PDB file of C-alpha atoms and ligand atoms in Angstrom:
ATOM      1  CA  MET A   8     103.611  93.340 115.159  1.00 72.00           C
ATOM      2  CA  PRO A   9     104.784  96.719 115.305  1.00 92.00           C
ATOM      3  CA  ILE A  10     101.908  99.331 115.472  1.00 96.00           C
ATOM      4  CA  ARG A  11     102.173 102.143 112.566  1.00 97.00           C
ATOM      5  CA  PRO A  12     101.379 105.557 112.848  1.00 97.00           C
ATOM      6  CA  ILE A  13      97.669 106.534 110.726  1.00 97.00           C
ATOM      7  CA  VAL A  14      98.148 109.340 108.289  1.00 97.00           C
ATOM      8  CA  LYS A  15      95.634 111.885 108.367  1.00 96.00           C
ATOM      9  CA  TYR A  16      93.122 113.886 106.256  1.00 96.00           C
ATOM     10  CA  GLY A  17      95.352 115.894 104.092  1.00 95.00           C
ATOM     11  CA  ASP A  18      98.122 113.433 103.413  1.00 96.00           C
ATOM     12  CA  PRO A  19      98.444 112.753  99.623  1.00 97.00           C
ATOM     13  CA  VAL A  20      98.591 108.885 100.306  1.00 98.00           C
ATOM     14  CA  LEU A  21      94.952 109.060 101.677  1.00 98.00           C
ATOM     15  CA  HIS A  22      93.691 110.802  98.408  1.00 97.00           C
ATOM     16  CA  ALA A  23      94.750 109.103  95.421  1.00 98.00           C
ATOM     17  CA  PRO A  24      93.967 105.673  94.562  1.00 98.00           C
ATOM     18  CA  ALA A  25      96.073 103.013  95.599  1.00 98.00           C
ATOM     19  CA  ALA A  26      97.994 100.291  92.978  1.00 98.00           C
ATOM     20  CA  PRO A  27      97.073  96.972  93.272  1.00 98.00           C
ATOM     21  CA  VAL A  28      99.547  94.234  94.985  1.00 98.00           C
ATOM     22  CA  GLU A  29     101.277  92.016  92.124  1.00 98.00           C
ATOM     23  CA  ARG A  30     102.946  89.421  94.905  1.00 97.00           C
ATOM     24  CA  ILE A  31     101.726  88.146  97.910  1.00 98.00           C
ATOM     25  CA  ASP A  32     104.958  87.686  99.768  1.00 98.00           C
ATOM     26  CA  ASP A  33     106.409  88.187 103.535  1.00 98.00           C
ATOM     27  CA  ASP A  34     106.314  92.089 103.277  1.00 98.00           C
ATOM     28  CA  ILE A  35     102.548  92.060 102.097  1.00 98.00           C
ATOM     29  CA  ARG A  36     101.925  89.589 105.666  1.00 98.00           C
ATOM     30  CA  ALA A  37     103.919  91.597 107.763  1.00 98.00           C
ATOM     31  CA  LEU A  38     102.205  94.437 106.497  1.00 98.00           C
ATOM     32  CA  PHE A  39      98.670  92.913 107.273  1.00 98.00           C
ATOM     33  CA  ASP A  40     100.222  91.933 111.030  1.00 97.00           C
ATOM     34  CA  ASP A  41     100.879  95.732 111.293  1.00 98.00           C
ATOM     35  CA  MET A  42      97.780  96.588 110.004  1.00 98.00           C
ATOM     36  CA  VAL A  43      95.538  94.548 112.137  1.00 98.00           C
ATOM     37  CA  ALA A  44      97.745  95.468 115.391  1.00 97.00           C
ATOM     38  CA  THR A  45      97.151  98.953 114.548  1.00 98.00           C
ATOM     39  CA  MET A  46      93.527  98.745 114.136  1.00 98.00           C
ATOM     40  CA  TYR A  47      93.118  97.394 117.450  1.00 97.00           C
ATOM     41  CA  ALA A  48      95.192  99.966 119.178  1.00 97.00           C
ATOM     42  CA  ALA A  49      93.204 102.718 117.590  1.00 96.00           C
ATOM     43  CA  PRO A  50      90.604 100.572 118.350  1.00 96.00           C
ATOM     44  CA  GLY A  51      88.690 100.602 114.829  1.00 97.00           C
ATOM     45  CA  ILE A  52      86.886  98.312 112.823  1.00 98.00           C
ATOM     46  CA  GLY A  53      88.895  98.722 109.696  1.00 98.00           C
ATOM     47  CA  LEU A  54      91.899  99.977 108.220  1.00 98.00           C
ATOM     48  CA  ALA A  55      93.182 100.330 104.790  1.00 98.00           C
ATOM     49  CA  ALA A  56      96.735 100.366 103.652  1.00 98.00           C
ATOM     50  CA  PRO A  57      97.238 104.018 102.632  1.00 98.00           C
ATOM     51  CA  GLN A  58      96.171 104.933 106.225  1.00 98.00           C
ATOM     52  CA  VAL A  59      99.434 103.496 107.399  1.00 98.00           C
ATOM     53  CA  GLY A  60     101.159 105.401 104.138  1.00 98.00           C
ATOM     54  CA  VAL A  61     101.084 102.491 102.153  1.00 98.00           C
ATOM     55  CA  ALA A  62      99.729 102.956  98.612  1.00 98.00           C
ATOM     56  CA  LEU A  63      98.598  99.090  98.332  1.00 98.00           C
ATOM     57  CA  ARG A  64      95.176  97.843  97.881  1.00 98.00           C
ATOM     58  CA  VAL A  65      95.475  95.911 101.147  1.00 98.00           C
ATOM     59  CA  ILE A  66      92.608  96.438 103.733  1.00 98.00           C
ATOM     60  CA  VAL A  67      91.508  94.517 106.830  1.00 98.00           C
ATOM     61  CA  ILE A  68      88.309  94.584 108.984  1.00 98.00           C
ATOM     62  CA  ASP A  69      87.016  93.258 112.189  1.00 98.00           C
ATOM     63  CA  LEU A  70      83.936  94.247 113.526  1.00 98.00           C
ATOM     64  CA  SER A  71      84.575  92.277 116.984  1.00 97.00           C
ATOM     65  CA  VAL A  72      87.736  94.648 117.406  1.00 96.00           C
ATOM     66  CA  GLY A  73      89.703  91.677 118.104  1.00 95.00           C
ATOM     67  CA  GLU A  74      87.400  89.973 120.427  1.00 96.00           C
ATOM     68  CA  ASP A  75      86.734  86.926 117.805  1.00 96.00           C
ATOM     69  CA  PRO A  76      89.616  85.640 115.943  1.00 90.00           C
ATOM     70  CA  ALA A  77      87.342  84.328 113.417  1.00 93.00           C
ATOM     71  CA  GLN A  78      85.672  87.533 112.513  1.00 95.00           C
ATOM     72  CA  VAL A  79      89.173  88.876 111.260  1.00 97.00           C
ATOM     73  CA  ILE A  80      89.201  89.745 107.283  1.00 98.00           C
ATOM     74  CA  LYS A  81      92.192  90.434 105.527  1.00 98.00           C
ATOM     75  CA  LEU A  82      92.244  91.300 101.748  1.00 98.00           C
ATOM     76  CA  VAL A  83      94.318  91.950  99.030  1.00 98.00           C
ATOM     77  CA  ASN A  84      93.036  93.724  95.842  1.00 98.00           C
ATOM     78  CA  PRO A  85      89.441  93.769  96.813  1.00 98.00           C
ATOM     79  CA  GLU A  86      86.371  94.409  94.612  1.00 98.00           C
ATOM     80  CA  PHE A  87      82.807  94.436  94.740  1.00 98.00           C
ATOM     81  CA  LEU A  88      80.718  91.505  93.235  1.00 98.00           C
ATOM     82  CA  GLU A  89      77.706  92.948  93.949  1.00 98.00           C
ATOM     83  CA  ARG A  90      76.400  96.218  95.435  1.00 98.00           C
ATOM     84  CA  GLU A  91      72.424  96.377  96.241  1.00 98.00           C
ATOM     85  CA  GLY A  92      69.997  98.336  98.372  1.00 98.00           C
ATOM     86  CA  GLU A  93      70.699 101.644 100.352  1.00 98.00           C
ATOM     87  CA  GLN A  94      71.575 102.424 103.871  1.00 98.00           C
ATOM     88  CA  LYS A  95      72.743 105.455 105.963  1.00 97.00           C
ATOM     89  CA  HIS A  96      74.463 105.598 109.210  1.00 97.00           C
ATOM     90  CA  GLU A  97      77.109 107.642 111.148  1.00 96.00           C
ATOM     91  CA  GLU A  98      80.786 106.512 110.076  1.00 97.00           C
ATOM     92  CA  GLY A  99      84.048 108.115 111.276  1.00 96.00           C
ATOM     93  CA  CYS A 100      87.301 107.582 110.222  1.00 98.00           C
ATOM     94  CA  LEU A 101      90.586 106.657 112.457  1.00 97.00           C
ATOM     95  CA  SER A 102      92.461 109.372 109.579  1.00 98.00           C
ATOM     96  CA  ILE A 103      90.010 111.899 110.259  1.00 97.00           C
ATOM     97  CA  PRO A 104      89.628 112.043 114.393  1.00 94.00           C
ATOM     98  CA  GLY A 105      86.627 113.959 115.912  1.00 93.00           C
ATOM     99  CA  TYR A 106      84.720 113.712 112.786  1.00 94.00           C
ATOM    100  CA  GLY A 107      81.424 111.832 111.916  1.00 94.00           C
ATOM    101  CA  GLY A 108      79.124 111.803 108.945  1.00 95.00           C
ATOM    102  CA  SER A 109      76.616 109.497 107.138  1.00 96.00           C
ATOM    103  CA  PRO A 110      76.878 108.669 103.544  1.00 97.00           C
ATOM    104  CA  VAL A 111      74.533 106.293 101.753  1.00 97.00           C
ATOM    105  CA  ARG A 112      76.010 102.922 101.006  1.00 98.00           C
ATOM    106  CA  PRO A 113      74.607  99.850  99.620  1.00 98.00           C
ATOM    107  CA  SER A 114      72.581  98.013 102.120  1.00 98.00           C
ATOM    108  CA  ARG A 115      74.383  94.575 101.095  1.00 98.00           C
ATOM    109  CA  VAL A 116      77.828  93.841  99.414  1.00 98.00           C
ATOM    110  CA  ALA A 117      79.785  91.038  98.045  1.00 98.00           C
ATOM    111  CA  VAL A 118      83.396  91.269  97.749  1.00 98.00           C
ATOM    112  CA  ARG A 119      86.018  89.311  96.244  1.00 98.00           C
ATOM    113  CA  GLY A 120      90.140  89.324  97.029  1.00 98.00           C
ATOM    114  CA  LEU A 121      92.871  87.349  97.936  1.00 98.00           C
ATOM    115  CA  ASP A 122      93.657  86.396 101.412  1.00 98.00           C
ATOM    116  CA  PRO A 123      97.542  86.485 102.964  1.00 97.00           C
ATOM    117  CA  GLU A 124      98.178  82.969 101.502  1.00 97.00           C
ATOM    118  CA  GLY A 125      96.766  84.139  98.049  1.00 97.00           C
ATOM    119  CA  ARG A 126      93.406  82.142  98.334  1.00 98.00           C
ATOM    120  CA  GLU A 127      90.619  83.891  96.707  1.00 98.00           C
ATOM    121  CA  ARG A 128      88.031  84.699  99.229  1.00 98.00           C
ATOM    122  CA  VAL A 129      84.062  85.782  98.499  1.00 98.00           C
ATOM    123  CA  TYR A 130      82.523  87.517 101.589  1.00 98.00           C
ATOM    124  CA  THR A 131      79.278  89.073 101.685  1.00 98.00           C
ATOM    125  CA  GLY A 132      77.924  91.485 104.055  1.00 97.00           C
ATOM    126  CA  THR A 133      75.139  93.336 105.504  1.00 98.00           C
ATOM    127  CA  GLU A 134      74.399  96.483 107.593  1.00 97.00           C
ATOM    128  CA  LEU A 135      78.053  97.183 109.464  1.00 98.00           C
ATOM    129  CA  LEU A 136      79.844  94.959 107.495  1.00 98.00           C
ATOM    130  CA  ALA A 137      78.676  96.196 104.525  1.00 98.00           C
ATOM    131  CA  ARG A 138      79.263  99.709 105.317  1.00 98.00           C
ATOM    132  CA  ALA A 139      82.759  98.660 106.631  1.00 98.00           C
ATOM    133  CA  PHE A 140      83.550  97.155 103.271  1.00 98.00           C
ATOM    134  CA  CYS A 141      82.594 100.344 101.329  1.00 98.00           C
ATOM    135  CA  HIS A 142      84.423 102.450 103.375  1.00 98.00           C
ATOM    136  CA  GLU A 143      87.614 100.234 103.492  1.00 98.00           C
ATOM    137  CA  ILE A 144      87.743 100.255  99.642  1.00 98.00           C
ATOM    138  CA  ASP A 145      86.955 103.655  99.184  1.00 98.00           C
ATOM    139  CA  HIS A 146      90.221 104.086 101.060  1.00 98.00           C
ATOM    140  CA  ILE A 147      92.008 102.197  98.383  1.00 98.00           C
ATOM    141  CA  ASP A 148      90.370 104.022  95.702  1.00 98.00           C
ATOM    142  CA  GLY A 149      91.546 107.422  97.013  1.00 98.00           C
ATOM    143  CA  LEU A 150      87.857 108.527  98.818  1.00 98.00           C
ATOM    144  CA  LEU A 151      87.080 109.262 102.156  1.00 98.00           C
ATOM    145  CA  PHE A 152      83.537 109.340 103.927  1.00 97.00           C
ATOM    146  CA  VAL A 153      83.451 113.112 103.491  1.00 97.00           C
ATOM    147  CA  ASP A 154      83.954 112.615 100.296  1.00 96.00           C
ATOM    148  CA  ARG A 155      80.417 110.993  99.837  1.00 96.00           C
ATOM    149  CA  LEU A 156      78.500 113.504 101.786  1.00 96.00           C
ATOM    150  CA  SER A 157      75.959 115.364 100.750  1.00 93.00           C
ATOM    151  CA  PRO A 158      77.744 118.876  98.523  1.00 94.00           C
ATOM    152  CA  LEU A 159      76.746 121.307 101.246  1.00 93.00           C
ATOM    153  CA  LYS A 160      77.872 119.136 104.248  1.00 93.00           C
ATOM    154  CA  ARG A 161      80.980 117.845 102.084  1.00 94.00           C
ATOM    155  CA  ASP A 162      81.718 121.848 101.426  1.00 94.00           C
ATOM    156  CA  LEU A 163      81.256 122.790 105.185  1.00 93.00           C
ATOM    157  CA  VAL A 164      83.595 119.551 106.702  1.00 94.00           C
ATOM    158  CA  LYS A 165      85.932 119.769 104.158  1.00 94.00           C
ATOM    159  CA  ARG A 166      86.648 123.474 104.344  1.00 95.00           C
ATOM    160  CA  LYS A 167      87.541 122.677 108.608  1.00 94.00           C
ATOM    161  CA  LEU A 168      89.140 119.663 107.355  1.00 95.00           C
ATOM    162  CA  ARG A 169      91.788 121.778 105.169  1.00 94.00           C
ATOM    163  CA  LYS A 170      92.250 124.038 107.838  1.00 94.00           C
ATOM    164  CA  LYS A 171      93.201 120.995 110.540  1.00 93.00           C
ATOM    165  CA  ALA A 172      95.615 119.686 107.757  1.00 92.00           C
ATOM    166  CA  ARG A 173      97.622 122.979 107.353  1.00 93.00           C
ATOM    167  CA  GLU A 174      97.664 123.629 110.826  1.00 92.00           C
ATOM    168  CA  GLY A 175      98.323 120.069 111.710  1.00 88.00           C
ATOM    169  CA  TRP A 176      96.314 117.158 113.343  1.00 85.00           C
ATOM    170  CA  GLU A 177      98.586 117.001 116.490  1.00 70.00           C
ATOM    171  CA  GLU A 178      95.963 117.093 119.310  1.00 56.00           C
TER     172      GLU A 178
HETATM  173 ZN1   ZN B 239      88.935 105.418 107.010  1.00 91.43          ZN
END
């Protein structure tokens, strides 16, 4: 389960919608394994395939960051069935290290997708899990949390991020 490099803000793969997965095969299952390993190593609670440079609609989430195997969520082609309410909390992103922001998110979501064996799965989430689903599904739609900040904050942060992207993210 190799850890893959996480691409950073400014890489085109993060800013364009990803393609649906047409067939769940061993390559997709290997991608899941690598994404989970990469998420744990970061560490983070979610990762989307574009963040490892793969433009496919694949996401992983684990609020326990590997502590509880029952909490790992692996979904192909996830889509919202329901979104309701509102919440606003600080988010960060492994592709935008060092930056945070508080986009408005639904307080409760229901999400449907396929698991690595191709079985349909439906998850409902509130609070942090709802935010994680929204954050990761945004990634496969080519959106980052900074795209959802208020216009004033968005412009301010994006100006800094564009500079970072030009100069390189290497710390
Ligand atoms: Zn992210």
